[in-house]
Each structure stands twice: as structure tokens, then as C-alpha cells.
PDB file of C-alpha atoms in Angstrom:
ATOM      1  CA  UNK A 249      50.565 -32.858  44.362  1.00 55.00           C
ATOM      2  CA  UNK A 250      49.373 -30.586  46.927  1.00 63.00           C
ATOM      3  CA  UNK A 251      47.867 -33.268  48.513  1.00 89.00           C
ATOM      4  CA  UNK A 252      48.484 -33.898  52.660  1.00 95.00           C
ATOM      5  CA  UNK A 253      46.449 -37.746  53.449  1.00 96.00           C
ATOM      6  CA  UNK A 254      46.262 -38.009  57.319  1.00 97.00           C
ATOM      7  CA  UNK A 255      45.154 -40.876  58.925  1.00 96.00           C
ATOM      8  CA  UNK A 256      43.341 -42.652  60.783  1.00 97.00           C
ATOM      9  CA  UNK A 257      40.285 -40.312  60.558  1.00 96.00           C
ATOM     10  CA  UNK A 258      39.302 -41.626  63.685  1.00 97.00           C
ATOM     11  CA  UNK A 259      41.204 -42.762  66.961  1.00 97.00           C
ATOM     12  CA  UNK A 260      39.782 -44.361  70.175  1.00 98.00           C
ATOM     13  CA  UNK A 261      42.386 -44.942  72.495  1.00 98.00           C
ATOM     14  CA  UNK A 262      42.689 -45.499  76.215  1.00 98.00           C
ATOM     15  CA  UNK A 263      44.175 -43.259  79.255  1.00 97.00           C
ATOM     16  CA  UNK A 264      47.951 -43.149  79.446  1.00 97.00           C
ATOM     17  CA  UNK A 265      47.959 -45.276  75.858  1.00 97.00           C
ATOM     18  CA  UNK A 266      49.980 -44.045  72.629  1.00 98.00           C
ATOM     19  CA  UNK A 267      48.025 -42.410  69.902  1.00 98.00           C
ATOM     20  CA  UNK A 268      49.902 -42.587  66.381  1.00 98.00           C
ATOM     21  CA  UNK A 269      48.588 -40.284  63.662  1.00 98.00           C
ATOM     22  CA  UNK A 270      50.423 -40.336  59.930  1.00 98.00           C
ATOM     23  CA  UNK A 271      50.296 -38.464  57.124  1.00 98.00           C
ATOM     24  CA  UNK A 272      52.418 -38.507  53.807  1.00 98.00           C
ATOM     25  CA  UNK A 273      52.753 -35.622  51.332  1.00 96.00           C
ATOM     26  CA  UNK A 274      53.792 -35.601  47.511  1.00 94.00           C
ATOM     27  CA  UNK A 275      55.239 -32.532  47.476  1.00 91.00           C
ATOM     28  CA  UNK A 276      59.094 -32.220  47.692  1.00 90.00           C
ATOM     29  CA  UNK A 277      58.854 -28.799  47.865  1.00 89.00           C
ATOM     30  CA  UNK A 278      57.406 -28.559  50.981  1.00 91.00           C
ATOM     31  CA  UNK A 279      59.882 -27.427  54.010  1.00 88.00           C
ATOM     32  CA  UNK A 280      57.617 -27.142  57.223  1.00 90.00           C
ATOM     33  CA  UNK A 281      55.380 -29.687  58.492  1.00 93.00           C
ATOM     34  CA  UNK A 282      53.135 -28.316  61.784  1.00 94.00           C
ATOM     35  CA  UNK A 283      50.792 -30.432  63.538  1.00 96.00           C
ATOM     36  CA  UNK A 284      47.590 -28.397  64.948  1.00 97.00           C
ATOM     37  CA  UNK A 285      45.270 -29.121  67.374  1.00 97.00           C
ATOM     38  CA  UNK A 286      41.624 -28.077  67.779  1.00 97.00           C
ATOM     39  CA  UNK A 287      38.825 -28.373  70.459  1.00 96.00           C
ATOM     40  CA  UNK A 288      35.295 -27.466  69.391  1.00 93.00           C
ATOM     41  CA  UNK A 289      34.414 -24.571  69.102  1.00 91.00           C
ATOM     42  CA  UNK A 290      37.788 -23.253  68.594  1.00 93.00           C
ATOM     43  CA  UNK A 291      40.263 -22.506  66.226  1.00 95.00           C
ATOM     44  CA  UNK A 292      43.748 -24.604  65.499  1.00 96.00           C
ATOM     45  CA  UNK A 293      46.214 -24.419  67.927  1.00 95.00           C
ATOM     46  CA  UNK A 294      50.122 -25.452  66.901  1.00 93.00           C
ATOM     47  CA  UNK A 295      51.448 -28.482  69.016  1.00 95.00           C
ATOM     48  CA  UNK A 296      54.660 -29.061  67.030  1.00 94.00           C
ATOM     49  CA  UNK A 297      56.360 -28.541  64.272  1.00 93.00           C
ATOM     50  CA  UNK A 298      59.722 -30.000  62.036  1.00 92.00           C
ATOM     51  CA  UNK A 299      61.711 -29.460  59.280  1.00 89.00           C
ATOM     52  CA  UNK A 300      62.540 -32.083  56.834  1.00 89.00           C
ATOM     53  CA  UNK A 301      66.599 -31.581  58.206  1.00 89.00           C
ATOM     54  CA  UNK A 302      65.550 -33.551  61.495  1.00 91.00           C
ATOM     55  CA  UNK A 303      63.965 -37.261  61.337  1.00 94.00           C
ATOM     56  CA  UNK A 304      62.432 -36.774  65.142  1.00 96.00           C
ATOM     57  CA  UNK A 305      61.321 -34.060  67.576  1.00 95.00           C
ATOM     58  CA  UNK A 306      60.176 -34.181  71.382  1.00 96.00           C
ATOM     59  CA  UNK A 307      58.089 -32.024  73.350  1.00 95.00           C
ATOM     60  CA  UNK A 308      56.908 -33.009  76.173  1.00 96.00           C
ATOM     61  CA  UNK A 309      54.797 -36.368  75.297  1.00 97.00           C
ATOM     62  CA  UNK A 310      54.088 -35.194  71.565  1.00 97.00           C
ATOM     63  CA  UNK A 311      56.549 -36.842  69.144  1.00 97.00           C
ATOM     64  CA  UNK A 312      56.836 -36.229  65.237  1.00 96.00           C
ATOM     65  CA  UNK A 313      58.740 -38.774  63.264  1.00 96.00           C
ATOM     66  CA  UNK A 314      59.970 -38.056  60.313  1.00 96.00           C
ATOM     67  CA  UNK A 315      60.952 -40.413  57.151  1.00 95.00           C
ATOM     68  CA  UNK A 316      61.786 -38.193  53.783  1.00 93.00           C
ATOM     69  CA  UNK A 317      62.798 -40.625  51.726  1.00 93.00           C
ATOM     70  CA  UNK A 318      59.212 -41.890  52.069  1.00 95.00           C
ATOM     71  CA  UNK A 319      57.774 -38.687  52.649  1.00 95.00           C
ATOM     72  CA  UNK A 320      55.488 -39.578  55.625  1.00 96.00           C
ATOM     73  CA  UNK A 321      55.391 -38.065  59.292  1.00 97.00           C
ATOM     74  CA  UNK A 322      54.059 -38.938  61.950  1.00 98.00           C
ATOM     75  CA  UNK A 323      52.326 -37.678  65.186  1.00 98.00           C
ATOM     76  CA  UNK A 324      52.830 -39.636  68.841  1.00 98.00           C
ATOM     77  CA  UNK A 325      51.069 -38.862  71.826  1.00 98.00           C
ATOM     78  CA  UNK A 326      52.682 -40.830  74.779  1.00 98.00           C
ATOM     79  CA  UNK A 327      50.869 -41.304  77.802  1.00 98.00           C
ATOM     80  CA  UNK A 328      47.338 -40.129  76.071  1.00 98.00           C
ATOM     81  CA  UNK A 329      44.890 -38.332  78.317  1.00 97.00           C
ATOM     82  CA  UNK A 330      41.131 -36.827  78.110  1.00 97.00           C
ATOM     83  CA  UNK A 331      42.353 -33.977  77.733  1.00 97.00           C
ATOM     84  CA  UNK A 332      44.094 -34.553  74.473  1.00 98.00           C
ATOM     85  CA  UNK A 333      40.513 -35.687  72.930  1.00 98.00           C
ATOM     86  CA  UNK A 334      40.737 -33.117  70.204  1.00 98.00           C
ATOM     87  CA  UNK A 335      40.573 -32.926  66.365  1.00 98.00           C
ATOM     88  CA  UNK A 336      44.896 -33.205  64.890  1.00 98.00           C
ATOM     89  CA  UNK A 337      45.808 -31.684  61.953  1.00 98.00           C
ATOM     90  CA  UNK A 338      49.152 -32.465  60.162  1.00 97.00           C
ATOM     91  CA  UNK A 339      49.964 -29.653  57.557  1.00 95.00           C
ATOM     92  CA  UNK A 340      52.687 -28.837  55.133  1.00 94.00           C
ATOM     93  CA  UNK A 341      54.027 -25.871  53.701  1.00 90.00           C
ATOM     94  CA  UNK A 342      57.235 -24.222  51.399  1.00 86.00           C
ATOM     95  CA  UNK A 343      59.146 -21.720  51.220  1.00 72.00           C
ATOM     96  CA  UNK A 344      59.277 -18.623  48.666  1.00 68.00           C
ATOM     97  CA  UNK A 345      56.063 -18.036  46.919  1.00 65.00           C
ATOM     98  CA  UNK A 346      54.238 -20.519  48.500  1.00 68.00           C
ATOM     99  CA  UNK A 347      55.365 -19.054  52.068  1.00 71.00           C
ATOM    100  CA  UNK A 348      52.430 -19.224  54.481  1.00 75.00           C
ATOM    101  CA  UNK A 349      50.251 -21.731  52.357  1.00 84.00           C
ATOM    102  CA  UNK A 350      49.627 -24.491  54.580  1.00 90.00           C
ATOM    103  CA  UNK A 351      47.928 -27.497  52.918  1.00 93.00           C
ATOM    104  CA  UNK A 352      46.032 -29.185  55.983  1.00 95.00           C
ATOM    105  CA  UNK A 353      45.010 -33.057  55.658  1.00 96.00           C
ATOM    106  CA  UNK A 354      41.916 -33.961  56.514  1.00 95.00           C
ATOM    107  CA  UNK A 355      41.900 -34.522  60.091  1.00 97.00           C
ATOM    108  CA  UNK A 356      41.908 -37.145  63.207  1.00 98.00           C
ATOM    109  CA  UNK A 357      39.279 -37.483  65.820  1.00 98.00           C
ATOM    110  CA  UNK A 358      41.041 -38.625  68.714  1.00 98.00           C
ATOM    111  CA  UNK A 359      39.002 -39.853  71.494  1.00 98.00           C
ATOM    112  CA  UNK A 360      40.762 -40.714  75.356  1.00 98.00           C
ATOM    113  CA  UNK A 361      39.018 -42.642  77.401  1.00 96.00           C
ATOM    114  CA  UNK A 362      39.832 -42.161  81.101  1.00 93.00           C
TER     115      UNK A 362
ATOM    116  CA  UNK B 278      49.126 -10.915  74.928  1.00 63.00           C
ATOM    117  CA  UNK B 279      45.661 -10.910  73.072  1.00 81.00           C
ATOM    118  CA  UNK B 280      45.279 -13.760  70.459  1.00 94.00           C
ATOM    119  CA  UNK B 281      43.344 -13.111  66.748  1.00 97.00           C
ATOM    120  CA  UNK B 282      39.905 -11.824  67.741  1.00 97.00           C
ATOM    121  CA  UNK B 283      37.118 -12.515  65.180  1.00 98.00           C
ATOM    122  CA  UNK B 284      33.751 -11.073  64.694  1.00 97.00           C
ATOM    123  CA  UNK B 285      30.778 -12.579  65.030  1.00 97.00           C
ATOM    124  CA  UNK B 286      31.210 -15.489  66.432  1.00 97.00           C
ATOM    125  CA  UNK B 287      27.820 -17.043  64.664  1.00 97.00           C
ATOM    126  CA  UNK B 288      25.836 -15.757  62.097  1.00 97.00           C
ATOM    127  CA  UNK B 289      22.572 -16.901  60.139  1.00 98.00           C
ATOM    128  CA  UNK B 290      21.558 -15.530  56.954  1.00 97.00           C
ATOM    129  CA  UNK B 291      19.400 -16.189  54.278  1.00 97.00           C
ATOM    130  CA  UNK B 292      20.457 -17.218  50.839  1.00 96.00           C
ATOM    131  CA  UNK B 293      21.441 -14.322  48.575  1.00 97.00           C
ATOM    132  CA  UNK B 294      21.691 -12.127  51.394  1.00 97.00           C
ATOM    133  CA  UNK B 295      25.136 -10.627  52.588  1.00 97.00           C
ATOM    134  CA  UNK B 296      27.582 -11.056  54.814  1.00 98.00           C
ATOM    135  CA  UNK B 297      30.509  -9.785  56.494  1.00 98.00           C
ATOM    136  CA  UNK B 298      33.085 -11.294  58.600  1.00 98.00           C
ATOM    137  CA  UNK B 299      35.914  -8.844  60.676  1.00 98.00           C
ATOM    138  CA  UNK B 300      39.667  -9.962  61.867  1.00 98.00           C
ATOM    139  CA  UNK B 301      41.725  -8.255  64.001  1.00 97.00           C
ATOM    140  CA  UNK B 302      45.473 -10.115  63.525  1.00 96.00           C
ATOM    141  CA  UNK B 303      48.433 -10.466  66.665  1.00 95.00           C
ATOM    142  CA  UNK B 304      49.867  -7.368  66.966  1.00 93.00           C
ATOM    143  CA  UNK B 305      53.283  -6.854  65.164  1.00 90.00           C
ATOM    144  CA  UNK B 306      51.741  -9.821  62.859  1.00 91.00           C
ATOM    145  CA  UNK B 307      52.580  -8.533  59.041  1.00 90.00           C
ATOM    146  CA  UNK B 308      51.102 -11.574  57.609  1.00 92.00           C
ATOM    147  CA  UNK B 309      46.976 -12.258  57.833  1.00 95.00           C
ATOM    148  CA  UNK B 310      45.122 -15.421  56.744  1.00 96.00           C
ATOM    149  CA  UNK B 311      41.791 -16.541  55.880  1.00 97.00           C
ATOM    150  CA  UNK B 312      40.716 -19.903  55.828  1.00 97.00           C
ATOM    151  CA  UNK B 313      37.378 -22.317  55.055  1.00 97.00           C
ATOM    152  CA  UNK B 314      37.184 -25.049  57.307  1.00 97.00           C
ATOM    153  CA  UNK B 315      33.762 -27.193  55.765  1.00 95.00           C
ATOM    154  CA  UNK B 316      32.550 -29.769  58.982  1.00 92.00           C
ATOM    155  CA  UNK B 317      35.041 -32.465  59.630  1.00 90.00           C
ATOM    156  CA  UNK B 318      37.897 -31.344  56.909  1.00 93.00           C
ATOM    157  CA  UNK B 319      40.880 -28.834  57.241  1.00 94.00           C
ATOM    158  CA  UNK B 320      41.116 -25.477  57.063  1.00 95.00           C
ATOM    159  CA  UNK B 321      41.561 -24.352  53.146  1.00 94.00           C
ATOM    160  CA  UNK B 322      43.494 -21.036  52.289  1.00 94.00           C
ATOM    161  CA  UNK B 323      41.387 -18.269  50.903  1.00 96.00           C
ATOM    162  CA  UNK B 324      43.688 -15.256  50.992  1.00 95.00           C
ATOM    163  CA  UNK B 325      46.735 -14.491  52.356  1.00 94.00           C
ATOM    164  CA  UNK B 326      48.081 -10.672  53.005  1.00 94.00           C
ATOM    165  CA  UNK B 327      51.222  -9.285  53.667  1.00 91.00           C
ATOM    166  CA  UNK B 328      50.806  -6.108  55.477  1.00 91.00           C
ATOM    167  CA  UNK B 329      48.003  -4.034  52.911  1.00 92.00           C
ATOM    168  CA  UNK B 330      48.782  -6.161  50.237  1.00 92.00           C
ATOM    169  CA  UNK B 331      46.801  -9.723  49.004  1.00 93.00           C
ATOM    170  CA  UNK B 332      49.576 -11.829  47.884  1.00 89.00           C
ATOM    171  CA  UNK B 333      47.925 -15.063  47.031  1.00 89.00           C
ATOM    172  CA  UNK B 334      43.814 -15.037  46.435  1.00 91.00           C
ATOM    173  CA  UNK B 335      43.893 -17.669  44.115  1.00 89.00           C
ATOM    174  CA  UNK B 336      41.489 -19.922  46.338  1.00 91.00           C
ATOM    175  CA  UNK B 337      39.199 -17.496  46.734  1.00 94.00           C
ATOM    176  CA  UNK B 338      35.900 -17.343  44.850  1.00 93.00           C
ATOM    177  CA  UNK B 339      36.117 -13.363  43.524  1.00 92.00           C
ATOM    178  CA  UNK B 340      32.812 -13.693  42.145  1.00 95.00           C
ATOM    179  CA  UNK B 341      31.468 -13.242  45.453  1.00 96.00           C
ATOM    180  CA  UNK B 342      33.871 -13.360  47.416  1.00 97.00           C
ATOM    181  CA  UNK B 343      36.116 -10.124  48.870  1.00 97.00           C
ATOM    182  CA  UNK B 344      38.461  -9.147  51.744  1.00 97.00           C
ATOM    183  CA  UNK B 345      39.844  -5.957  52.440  1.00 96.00           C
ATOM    184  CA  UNK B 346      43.032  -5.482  54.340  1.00 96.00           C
ATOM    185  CA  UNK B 347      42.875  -1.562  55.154  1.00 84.00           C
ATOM    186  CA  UNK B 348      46.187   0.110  57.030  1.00 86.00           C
ATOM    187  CA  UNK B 349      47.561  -3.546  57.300  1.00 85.00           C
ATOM    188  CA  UNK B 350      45.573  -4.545  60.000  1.00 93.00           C
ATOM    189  CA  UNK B 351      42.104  -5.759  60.517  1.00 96.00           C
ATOM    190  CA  UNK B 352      40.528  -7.417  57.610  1.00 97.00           C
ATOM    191  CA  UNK B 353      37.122  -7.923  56.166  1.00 98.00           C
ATOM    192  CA  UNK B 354      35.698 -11.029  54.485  1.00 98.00           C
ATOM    193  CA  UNK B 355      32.471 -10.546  52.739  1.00 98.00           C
ATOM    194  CA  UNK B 356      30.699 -12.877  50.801  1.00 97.00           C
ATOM    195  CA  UNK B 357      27.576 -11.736  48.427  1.00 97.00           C
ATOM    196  CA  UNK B 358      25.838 -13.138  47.723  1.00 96.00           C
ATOM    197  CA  UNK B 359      25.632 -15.926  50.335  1.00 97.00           C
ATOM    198  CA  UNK B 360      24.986 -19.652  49.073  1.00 97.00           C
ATOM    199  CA  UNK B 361      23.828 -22.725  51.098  1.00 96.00           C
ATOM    200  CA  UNK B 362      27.177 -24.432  50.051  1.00 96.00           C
ATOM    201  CA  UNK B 363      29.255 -21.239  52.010  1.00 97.00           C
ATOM    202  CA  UNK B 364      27.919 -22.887  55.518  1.00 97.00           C
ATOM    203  CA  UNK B 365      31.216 -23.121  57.520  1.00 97.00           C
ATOM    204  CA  UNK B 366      33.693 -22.033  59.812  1.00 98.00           C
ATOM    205  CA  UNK B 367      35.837 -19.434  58.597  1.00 98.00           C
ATOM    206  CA  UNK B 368      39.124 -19.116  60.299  1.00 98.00           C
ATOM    207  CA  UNK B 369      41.261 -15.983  60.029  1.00 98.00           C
ATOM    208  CA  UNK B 370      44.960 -16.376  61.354  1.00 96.00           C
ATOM    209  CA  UNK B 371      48.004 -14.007  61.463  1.00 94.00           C
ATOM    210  CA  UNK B 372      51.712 -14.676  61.337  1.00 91.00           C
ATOM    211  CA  UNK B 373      55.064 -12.883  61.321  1.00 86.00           C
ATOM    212  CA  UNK B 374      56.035 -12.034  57.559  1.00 73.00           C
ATOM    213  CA  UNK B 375      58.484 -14.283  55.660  1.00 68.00           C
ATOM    214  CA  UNK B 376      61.153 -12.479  56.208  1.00 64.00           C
ATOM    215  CA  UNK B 377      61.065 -13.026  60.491  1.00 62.00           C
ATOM    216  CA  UNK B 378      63.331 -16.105  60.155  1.00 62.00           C
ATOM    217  CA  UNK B 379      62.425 -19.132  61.021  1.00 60.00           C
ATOM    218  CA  UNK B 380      58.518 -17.613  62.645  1.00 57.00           C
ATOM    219  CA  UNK B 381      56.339 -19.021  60.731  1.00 77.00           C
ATOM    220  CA  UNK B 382      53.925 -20.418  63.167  1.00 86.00           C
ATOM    221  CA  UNK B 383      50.416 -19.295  62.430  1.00 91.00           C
ATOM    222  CA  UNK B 384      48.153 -18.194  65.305  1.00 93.00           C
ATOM    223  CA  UNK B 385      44.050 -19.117  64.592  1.00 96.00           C
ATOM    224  CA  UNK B 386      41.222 -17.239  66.045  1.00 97.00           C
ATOM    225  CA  UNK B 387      37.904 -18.827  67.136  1.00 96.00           C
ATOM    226  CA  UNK B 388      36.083 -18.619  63.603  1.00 97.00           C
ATOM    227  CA  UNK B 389      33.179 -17.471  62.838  1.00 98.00           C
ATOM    228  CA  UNK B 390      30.661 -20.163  62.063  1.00 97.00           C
ATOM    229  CA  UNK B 391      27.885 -19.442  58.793  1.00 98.00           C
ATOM    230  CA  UNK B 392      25.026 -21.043  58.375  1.00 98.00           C
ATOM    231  CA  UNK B 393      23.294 -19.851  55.301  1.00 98.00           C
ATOM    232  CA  UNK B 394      19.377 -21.121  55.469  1.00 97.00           C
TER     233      UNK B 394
END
């Protein structure tokens, strides 16, 4: 139940294309969903983050969508460049006890070409 | 403003020998993390600490496995003995506590990548 499944584990898209990444969680409890981003050799970096009281948030070209009832989100990258070739993370995590506990899914490798 | 720092960056050891990994969190960050990140999968929690105190270890593998949190600020990870299997990255990361509203956000340092021959 603690479960995050991301996918695609891999992504090969082309400059200035979208790049869609979804995951889907089991756990109502859960009350913050980030979205990290790593380059090798380094550690996560947060892109963007929602609550579960919004169904879509903008920054910039990244884009989360956000369906509760079917407990999936989902990562957009408009306009996709080289330099977003990175590993994405979604994540999940809940209040109270649990506070701080992010549950990671396994991971995309997305790959730009120029 | 600095970020985490984590030291070393790299370290080789031999099997059964140990090992010692140091954190030093955001400043003003009550709240320090560390994580397992095995190739190609997520980070996984290990321990989390709220100022001095561990408040969740559950994930972490006490039979030889330890962190220290001393003064509620740096932190030690130390693993003896080492395994092959412990080969990884491990991640610390610091946040505000739960009580800073709404700033939850947790900041990563670099890692500090194992490899256990």
C-alpha cells in the first residue's frame, strides 16, 4: 500500500516535444505528491509539487495533473529540451506520523534529443 | 545559501570492513534524512531525525547499521560491517520540521557513492 508505480521507465523524446510521466499510488493517506529531478552524479532536486486539493499546477513548462478519484498524477514537460535529460522521480508522502516519509517510485530516464 | 554537504563523496572498502558516512543539514533545517538509492531505483528512507532525536528508523538495518545525530546537526551513518549488497548511493537530505507549515520540501545533497569490493 505504500507502493508509488511510475512510468514509463524510459522516455526518448525530441527537442521542444512533450514528455508525460505517470504514476498512481494506493495510499489514501498520502497528502503531498513532489516530483524530483536528478542529474548524475547528483542528488534529487524538487521541480514541483501538489496537494491532492488541486487537480493541476503550472510552473513554467512543468505541469502535474492530478486525478484522485483514480489516484494517478502525472508529470508534463512542454517544450522538452537537452537540458531536461535527467532521471524524474514522482513521490508521495502524509501527514502526522508519517510526516517526511517520502515513498519514491522507481524512476524515468528521460532522454531529449536536440 | 550553502545546500546539504556530504562527506566523502566516494568510498571503496572491503567487505567486513567499516564505514562512515558524515551530513551536514541546511541551516535552520530541524528535520535530517537518510536515504539508499540502489542503481536505477529511488531513494528509500533509512532514518529520519527531528532535531537530536530519530523519529522513524524502522528501515534501517540496526544490525549494522547506525546514525548519530549529535547537538541536532550533522549526522553520522556508519555501517559495520560492510556487505557487497550495501553498494550504493546514500543520500542524506534536511527539511524544516513538521510543524513549519506547509515547508516540507526536502533539500538532497550529492551522496556519497559505496562500493564495497
Amino acid at each position: 500500500q505504500q507502493q508509488v508505480k511510475q512510468s514509463p521507465q524510459s522516455l526518448i523524446v525530441q527537442k521542444g516535444g512533450i514528455s508525460i510521466i505517470n504514476c498512481a499510488y494506493e495510499n489514501t493517506a498520502f497528502d503531498y505528491f513532489p516530483w524530483y529531478q536528478q542529474f548524475p552524479g547528483k542528488g534529487p532536486a524538487l521541480l514541483i509539487a501538489i496537494r491532492p486539493d488541486v487537480s493541476e499546477k503550472k510552473e513554467g513548462r512543468f505541469t502535474i495533473s492530478f486525478n484522485k478519484s483514480a489516484k494517478q498524477f502525472s508529470l508534463h514537460i512542454m517544450d522538452s529540451q537537452p537540458g531536461d535529460s535527467a532521471t524524474y522521480f514522482c513521490a508521495a508522502t502524509a501527514g502526522g506520523t508519517s510526516y517526511g516519509k517520502l515513498t519514491f517510485g522507481q524512476g524515468t530516464i528521460l532522454t531529449v534529443h536536440p | 545559501e550553502a545546500g546539504v554537504v556530504q562527506s566523502p563523496r566516494y568510498k571503496i572498502i572491503e567487505k567486513k570492513q567499516p564505514v562512515a558516512f558524515w551530513c551536514n543539514p541546511i541551516s535552520g533545517h530541524n528535520t535530517l534524512y537518510w536515504y539508499l538509492q540502489n542503481l536505477g531505483q529511488g531513494p528509500e528512507l533509512l532514518i529520519r531525525y527531528e532535531n537530536e532525536e530519530a523519529v522513524d528508523d524502522s528501515q534501517l538495518p540496526k544490525d549494522r547499521f547506525s546514525a548519530e545525530r549529535l547537538k541536532g546537526v550533522d549526522s553520522t551513518l556508519k555501517i559495520q560491517p560492510a556487505e557487497l549488497g550495501d553498494s550504493a548511493v546514500y543520500l542524506c537530505a534536511s527539511s524544516f520540521g513538521p510543524l513549519a507549515g506547509g515547508k516540507e520540501t526536502q533539500y538532497f545533497g550529492p551522496g556519497t557513492r559505496l562500493l564495497v569490493l
